[in-house]
Tab-separated table of C-alpha atoms in Angstrom:
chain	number	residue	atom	x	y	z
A	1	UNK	CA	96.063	-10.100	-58.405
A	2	UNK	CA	95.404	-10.064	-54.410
A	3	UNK	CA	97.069	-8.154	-52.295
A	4	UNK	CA	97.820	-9.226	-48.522
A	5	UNK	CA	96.389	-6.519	-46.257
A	6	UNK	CA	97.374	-8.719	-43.186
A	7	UNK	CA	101.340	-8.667	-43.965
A	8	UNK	CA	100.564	-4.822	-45.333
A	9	UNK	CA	99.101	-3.795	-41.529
A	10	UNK	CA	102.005	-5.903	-39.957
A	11	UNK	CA	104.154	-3.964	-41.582
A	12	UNK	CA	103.103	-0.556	-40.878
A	13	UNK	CA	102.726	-1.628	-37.032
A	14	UNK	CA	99.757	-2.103	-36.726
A	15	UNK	CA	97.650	-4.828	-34.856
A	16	UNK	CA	95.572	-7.484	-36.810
A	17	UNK	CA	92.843	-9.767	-35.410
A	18	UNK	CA	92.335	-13.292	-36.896
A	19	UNK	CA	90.767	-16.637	-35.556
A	20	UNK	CA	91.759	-19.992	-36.203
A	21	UNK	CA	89.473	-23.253	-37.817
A	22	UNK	CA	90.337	-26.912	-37.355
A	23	UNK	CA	87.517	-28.271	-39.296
A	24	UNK	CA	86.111	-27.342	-42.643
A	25	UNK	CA	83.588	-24.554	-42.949
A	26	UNK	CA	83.574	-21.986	-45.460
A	27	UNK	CA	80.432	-20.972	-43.904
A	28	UNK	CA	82.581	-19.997	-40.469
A	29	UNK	CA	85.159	-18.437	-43.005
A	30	UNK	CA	82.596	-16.107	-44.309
A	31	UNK	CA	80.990	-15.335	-41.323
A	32	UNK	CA	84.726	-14.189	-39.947
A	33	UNK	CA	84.802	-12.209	-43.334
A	34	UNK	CA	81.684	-10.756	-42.404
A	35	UNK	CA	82.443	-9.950	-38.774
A	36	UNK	CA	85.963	-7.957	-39.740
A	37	UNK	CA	88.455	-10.721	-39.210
A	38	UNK	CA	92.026	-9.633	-40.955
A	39	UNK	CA	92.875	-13.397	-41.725
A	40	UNK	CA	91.932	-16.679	-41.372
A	41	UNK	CA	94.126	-19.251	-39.784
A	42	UNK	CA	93.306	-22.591	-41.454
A	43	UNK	CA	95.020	-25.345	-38.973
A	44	UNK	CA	96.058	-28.331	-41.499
A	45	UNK	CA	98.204	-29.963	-39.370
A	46	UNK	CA	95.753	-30.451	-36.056
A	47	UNK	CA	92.390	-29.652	-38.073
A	48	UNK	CA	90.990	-32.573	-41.010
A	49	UNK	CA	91.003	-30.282	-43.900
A	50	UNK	CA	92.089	-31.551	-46.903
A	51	UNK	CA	93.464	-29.840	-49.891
A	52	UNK	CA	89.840	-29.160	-52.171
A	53	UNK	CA	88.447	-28.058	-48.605
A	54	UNK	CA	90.918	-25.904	-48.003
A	55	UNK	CA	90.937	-24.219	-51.693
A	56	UNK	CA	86.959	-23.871	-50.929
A	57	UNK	CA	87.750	-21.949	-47.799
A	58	UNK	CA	89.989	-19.664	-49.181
A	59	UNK	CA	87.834	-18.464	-51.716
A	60	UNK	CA	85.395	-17.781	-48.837
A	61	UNK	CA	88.333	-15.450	-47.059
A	62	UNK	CA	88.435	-14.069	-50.819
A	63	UNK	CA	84.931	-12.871	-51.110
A	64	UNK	CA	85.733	-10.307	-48.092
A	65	UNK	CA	89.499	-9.713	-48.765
A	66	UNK	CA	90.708	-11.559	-45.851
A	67	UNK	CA	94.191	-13.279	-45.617
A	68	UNK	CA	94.038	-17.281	-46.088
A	69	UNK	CA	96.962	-18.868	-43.478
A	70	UNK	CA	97.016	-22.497	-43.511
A	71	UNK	CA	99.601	-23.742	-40.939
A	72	UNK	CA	101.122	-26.785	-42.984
A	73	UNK	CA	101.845	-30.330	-41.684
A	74	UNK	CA	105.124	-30.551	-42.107
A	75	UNK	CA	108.438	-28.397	-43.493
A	76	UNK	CA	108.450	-30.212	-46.928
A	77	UNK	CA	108.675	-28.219	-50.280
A	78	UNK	CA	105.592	-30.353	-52.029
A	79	UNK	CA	103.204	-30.367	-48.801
A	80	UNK	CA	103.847	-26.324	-49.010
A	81	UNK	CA	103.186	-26.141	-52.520
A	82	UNK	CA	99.749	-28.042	-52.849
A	83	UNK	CA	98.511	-25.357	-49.846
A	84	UNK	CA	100.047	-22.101	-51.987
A	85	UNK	CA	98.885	-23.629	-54.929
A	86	UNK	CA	94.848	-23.775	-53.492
A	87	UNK	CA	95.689	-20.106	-52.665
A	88	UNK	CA	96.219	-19.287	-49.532
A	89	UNK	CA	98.608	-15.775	-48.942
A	90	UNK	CA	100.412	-17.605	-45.814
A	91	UNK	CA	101.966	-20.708	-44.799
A	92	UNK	CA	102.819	-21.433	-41.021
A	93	UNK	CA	105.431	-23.953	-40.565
A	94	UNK	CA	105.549	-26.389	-37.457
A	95	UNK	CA	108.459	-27.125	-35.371
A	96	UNK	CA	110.916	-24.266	-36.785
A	97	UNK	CA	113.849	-25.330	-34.449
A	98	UNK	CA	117.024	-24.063	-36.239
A	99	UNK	CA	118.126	-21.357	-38.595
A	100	UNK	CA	118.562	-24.220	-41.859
A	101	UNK	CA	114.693	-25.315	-41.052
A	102	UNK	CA	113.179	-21.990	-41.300
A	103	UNK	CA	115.410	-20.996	-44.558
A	104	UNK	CA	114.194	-24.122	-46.190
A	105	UNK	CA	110.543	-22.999	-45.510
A	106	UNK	CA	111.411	-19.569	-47.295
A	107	UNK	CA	112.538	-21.374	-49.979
A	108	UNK	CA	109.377	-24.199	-50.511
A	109	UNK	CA	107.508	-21.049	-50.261
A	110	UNK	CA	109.106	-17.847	-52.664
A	111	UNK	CA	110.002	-18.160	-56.077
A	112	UNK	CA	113.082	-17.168	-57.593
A	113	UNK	CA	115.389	-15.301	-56.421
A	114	UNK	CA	113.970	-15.661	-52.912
A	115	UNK	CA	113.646	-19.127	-53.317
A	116	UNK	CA	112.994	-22.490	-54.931
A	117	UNK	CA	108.804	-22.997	-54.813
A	118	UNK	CA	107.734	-25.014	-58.664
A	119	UNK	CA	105.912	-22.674	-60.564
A	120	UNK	CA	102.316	-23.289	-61.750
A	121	UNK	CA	101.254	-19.928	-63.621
A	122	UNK	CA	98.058	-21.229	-65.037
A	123	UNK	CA	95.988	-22.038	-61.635
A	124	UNK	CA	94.186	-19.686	-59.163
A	125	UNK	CA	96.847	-17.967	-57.903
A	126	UNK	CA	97.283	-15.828	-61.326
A	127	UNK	CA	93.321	-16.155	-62.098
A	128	UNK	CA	94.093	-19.031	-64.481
A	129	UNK	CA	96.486	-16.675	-66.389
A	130	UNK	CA	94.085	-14.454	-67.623
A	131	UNK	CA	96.194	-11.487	-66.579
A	132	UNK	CA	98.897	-11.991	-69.070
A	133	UNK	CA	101.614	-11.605	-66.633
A	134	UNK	CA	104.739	-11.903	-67.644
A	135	UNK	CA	107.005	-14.971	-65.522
A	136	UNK	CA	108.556	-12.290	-63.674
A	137	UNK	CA	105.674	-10.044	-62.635
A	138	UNK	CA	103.690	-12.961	-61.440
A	139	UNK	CA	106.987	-14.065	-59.540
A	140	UNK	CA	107.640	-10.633	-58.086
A	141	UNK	CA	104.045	-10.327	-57.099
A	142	UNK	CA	103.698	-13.692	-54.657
A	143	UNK	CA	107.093	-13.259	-53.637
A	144	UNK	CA	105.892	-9.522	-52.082
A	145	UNK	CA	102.600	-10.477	-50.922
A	146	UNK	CA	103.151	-14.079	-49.587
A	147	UNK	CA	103.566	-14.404	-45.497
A	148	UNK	CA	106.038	-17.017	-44.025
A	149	UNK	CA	105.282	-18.071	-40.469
A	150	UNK	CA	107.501	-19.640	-38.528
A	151	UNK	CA	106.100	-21.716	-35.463
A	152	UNK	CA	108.804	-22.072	-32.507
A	153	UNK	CA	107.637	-24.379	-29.924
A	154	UNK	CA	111.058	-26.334	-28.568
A	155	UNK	CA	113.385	-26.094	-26.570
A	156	UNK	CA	116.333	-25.918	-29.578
A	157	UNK	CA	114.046	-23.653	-31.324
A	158	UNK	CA	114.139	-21.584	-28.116
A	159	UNK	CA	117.880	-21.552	-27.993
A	160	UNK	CA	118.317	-20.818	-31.597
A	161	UNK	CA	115.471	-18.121	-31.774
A	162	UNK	CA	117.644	-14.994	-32.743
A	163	UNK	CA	119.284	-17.024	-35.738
A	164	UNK	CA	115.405	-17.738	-36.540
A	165	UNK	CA	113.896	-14.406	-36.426
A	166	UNK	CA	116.688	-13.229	-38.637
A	167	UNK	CA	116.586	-15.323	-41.517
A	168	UNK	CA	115.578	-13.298	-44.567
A	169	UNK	CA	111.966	-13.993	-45.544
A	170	UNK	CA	110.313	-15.067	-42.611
A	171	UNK	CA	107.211	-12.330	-42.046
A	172	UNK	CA	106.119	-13.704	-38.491
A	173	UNK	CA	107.788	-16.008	-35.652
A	174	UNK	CA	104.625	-17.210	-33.493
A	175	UNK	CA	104.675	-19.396	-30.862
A	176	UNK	CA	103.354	-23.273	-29.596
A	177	UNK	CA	103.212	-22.579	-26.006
A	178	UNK	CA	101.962	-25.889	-25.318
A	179	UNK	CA	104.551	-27.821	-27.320
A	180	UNK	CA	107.179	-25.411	-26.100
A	181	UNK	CA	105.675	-26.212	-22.090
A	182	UNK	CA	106.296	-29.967	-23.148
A	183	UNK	CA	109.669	-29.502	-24.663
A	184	UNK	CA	110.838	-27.650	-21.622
A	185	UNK	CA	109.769	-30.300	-19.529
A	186	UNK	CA	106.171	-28.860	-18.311
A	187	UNK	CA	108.188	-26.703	-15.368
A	188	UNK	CA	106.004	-23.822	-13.457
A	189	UNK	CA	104.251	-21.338	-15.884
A	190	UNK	CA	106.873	-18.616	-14.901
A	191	UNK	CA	109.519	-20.439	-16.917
A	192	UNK	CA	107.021	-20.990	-20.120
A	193	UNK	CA	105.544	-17.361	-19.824
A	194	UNK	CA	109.486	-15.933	-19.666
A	195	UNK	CA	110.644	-18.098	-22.546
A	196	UNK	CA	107.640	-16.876	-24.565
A	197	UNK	CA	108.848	-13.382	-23.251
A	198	UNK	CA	112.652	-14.349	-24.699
A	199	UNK	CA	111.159	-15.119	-28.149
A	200	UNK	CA	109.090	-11.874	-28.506
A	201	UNK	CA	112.250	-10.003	-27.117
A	202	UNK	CA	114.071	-11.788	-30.111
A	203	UNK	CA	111.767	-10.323	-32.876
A	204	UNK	CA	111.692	-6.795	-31.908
C-alpha cells in the first residue's frame, strides 16, 4: 500500500514542489517523476482528461513515488469516487464557498468514520486485494494517506474562509486567484493580493 510523501512533508512543515497538466501525458508525468516533482496536479476540471487517462497517468506518478492530485469537476460524491477509484492520493475540489461544501467533500472522499466514500476493495487502490487487508485496515489506510484540497476562489468562500480551513479533514485550502479577482469584481490587484493574504492568514 502507497504512502503519500506529499501530505507526509506538509505535515512536518516542509515545502513541496509540484506542477500542474491540463492535457494527457503520462510521458510529462514521468518526466516530472524523473526531474524530482513531489506531486502531480492532474487538472480534470479545465484539462480533457478522462477517467482511463487519468488512471494511466497516475501509474506514471507511481513508478517514481510521486503524489497523483486530480482537481475534480465538481463537489459530487460519484465524480470524486471514479477519480479515487483510478488512484490518485488527492482530490481538489472547485468552488469550496461554505463550511457544509467543504464537509461534504471530506465525506465523498474518506471512508468510514471520516466519511461516506462507496467502497471498492478489489481495484487498484488495494493492488486488486492481493494484500489481504482486512475492511478496516484498508479503510484506516486511505483515510490517513488521502489529501483533501479545498479550492476557495469567491467572494462567500472568502467571507466564510475560517469556518473552511477548520473543518476536520481538509489537508490543504489553495486558492483560484483568477476566479476569486472575478468574484470580487476584478478591483486593483491590491485588493486580490490582500484577500489572498486573508486566506493564508486563515490557515496558519
Amino acid at each position: 500500500m502507497r504512502t503519500n510523501k506529499t501530505k507526509a512533508k506538509l505535515k512536518a512543515g516542509e515545502v513541496v514542489i509540484g506542477c500542474a497538466i491540463t492535457h494527457p501525458s503520462p510521458y510529462l508525468v514521468e518526466l516530472m517523476g524523473a526531474l524530482g516533482f513531489d506531486y502531480v496536479f492532474i487538472d480534470c476540471e479545465h484539462g480533457s482528461m478522462g477517467y482511463s487517462e487519468v488512471e494511466d497517468m497516475v501509474r506514471a506518478a507511481e513508478l517514481f513515488d510521486m503524489t497523483p492530485i486530480a482537481r475534480v469537476p465538481e463537489n459530487s460524491p460519484s465524480t470524486i469516487l471514479r477519480f479515487l477509484d483510478r488512484g490518485v492520493m488527492g482530490i481538489m475540489v472547485p468552488h469550496i464557498s461554505t463550511r457544509a461544501e467543504a464537509e461534504a467533500a471530506v465525506r465523498a472522499t474518506k471512508y468510514f468514520p471520516e466519511g461516506e466514500r462507496s467502497s471498492y476493495t478489489g481495484g487498484r487502490t488495494s493492488q486488486f486485494g492481493t494484500r489481504g487487508l482486512t475492511p478496516r485496515q484498508f479503510y484506516e489506510h486511505w483515510n490517513r494517506e488521502t489529501m483533501v484540497i479545498a479550492l476557495v476562489e469567491s467572494r462567500e468562500g472568502l467571507e466564510n474562509i475560517q469556518e473552511i480551513a477548520s473543518v476536520p479533514g481538509v489537508d490543504v485550502v489553495n486558492i483560484g486567484s483568477n476566479d476569486l479577482a472575478q468574484s470580487l469584481g476584478l478591483p486593483d490587484q491590491k485588493v486580490v493580493e490582500d484577500a489572498i493574504h486573508r486566506i493564508i492568514d486563515a490557515t496558519i
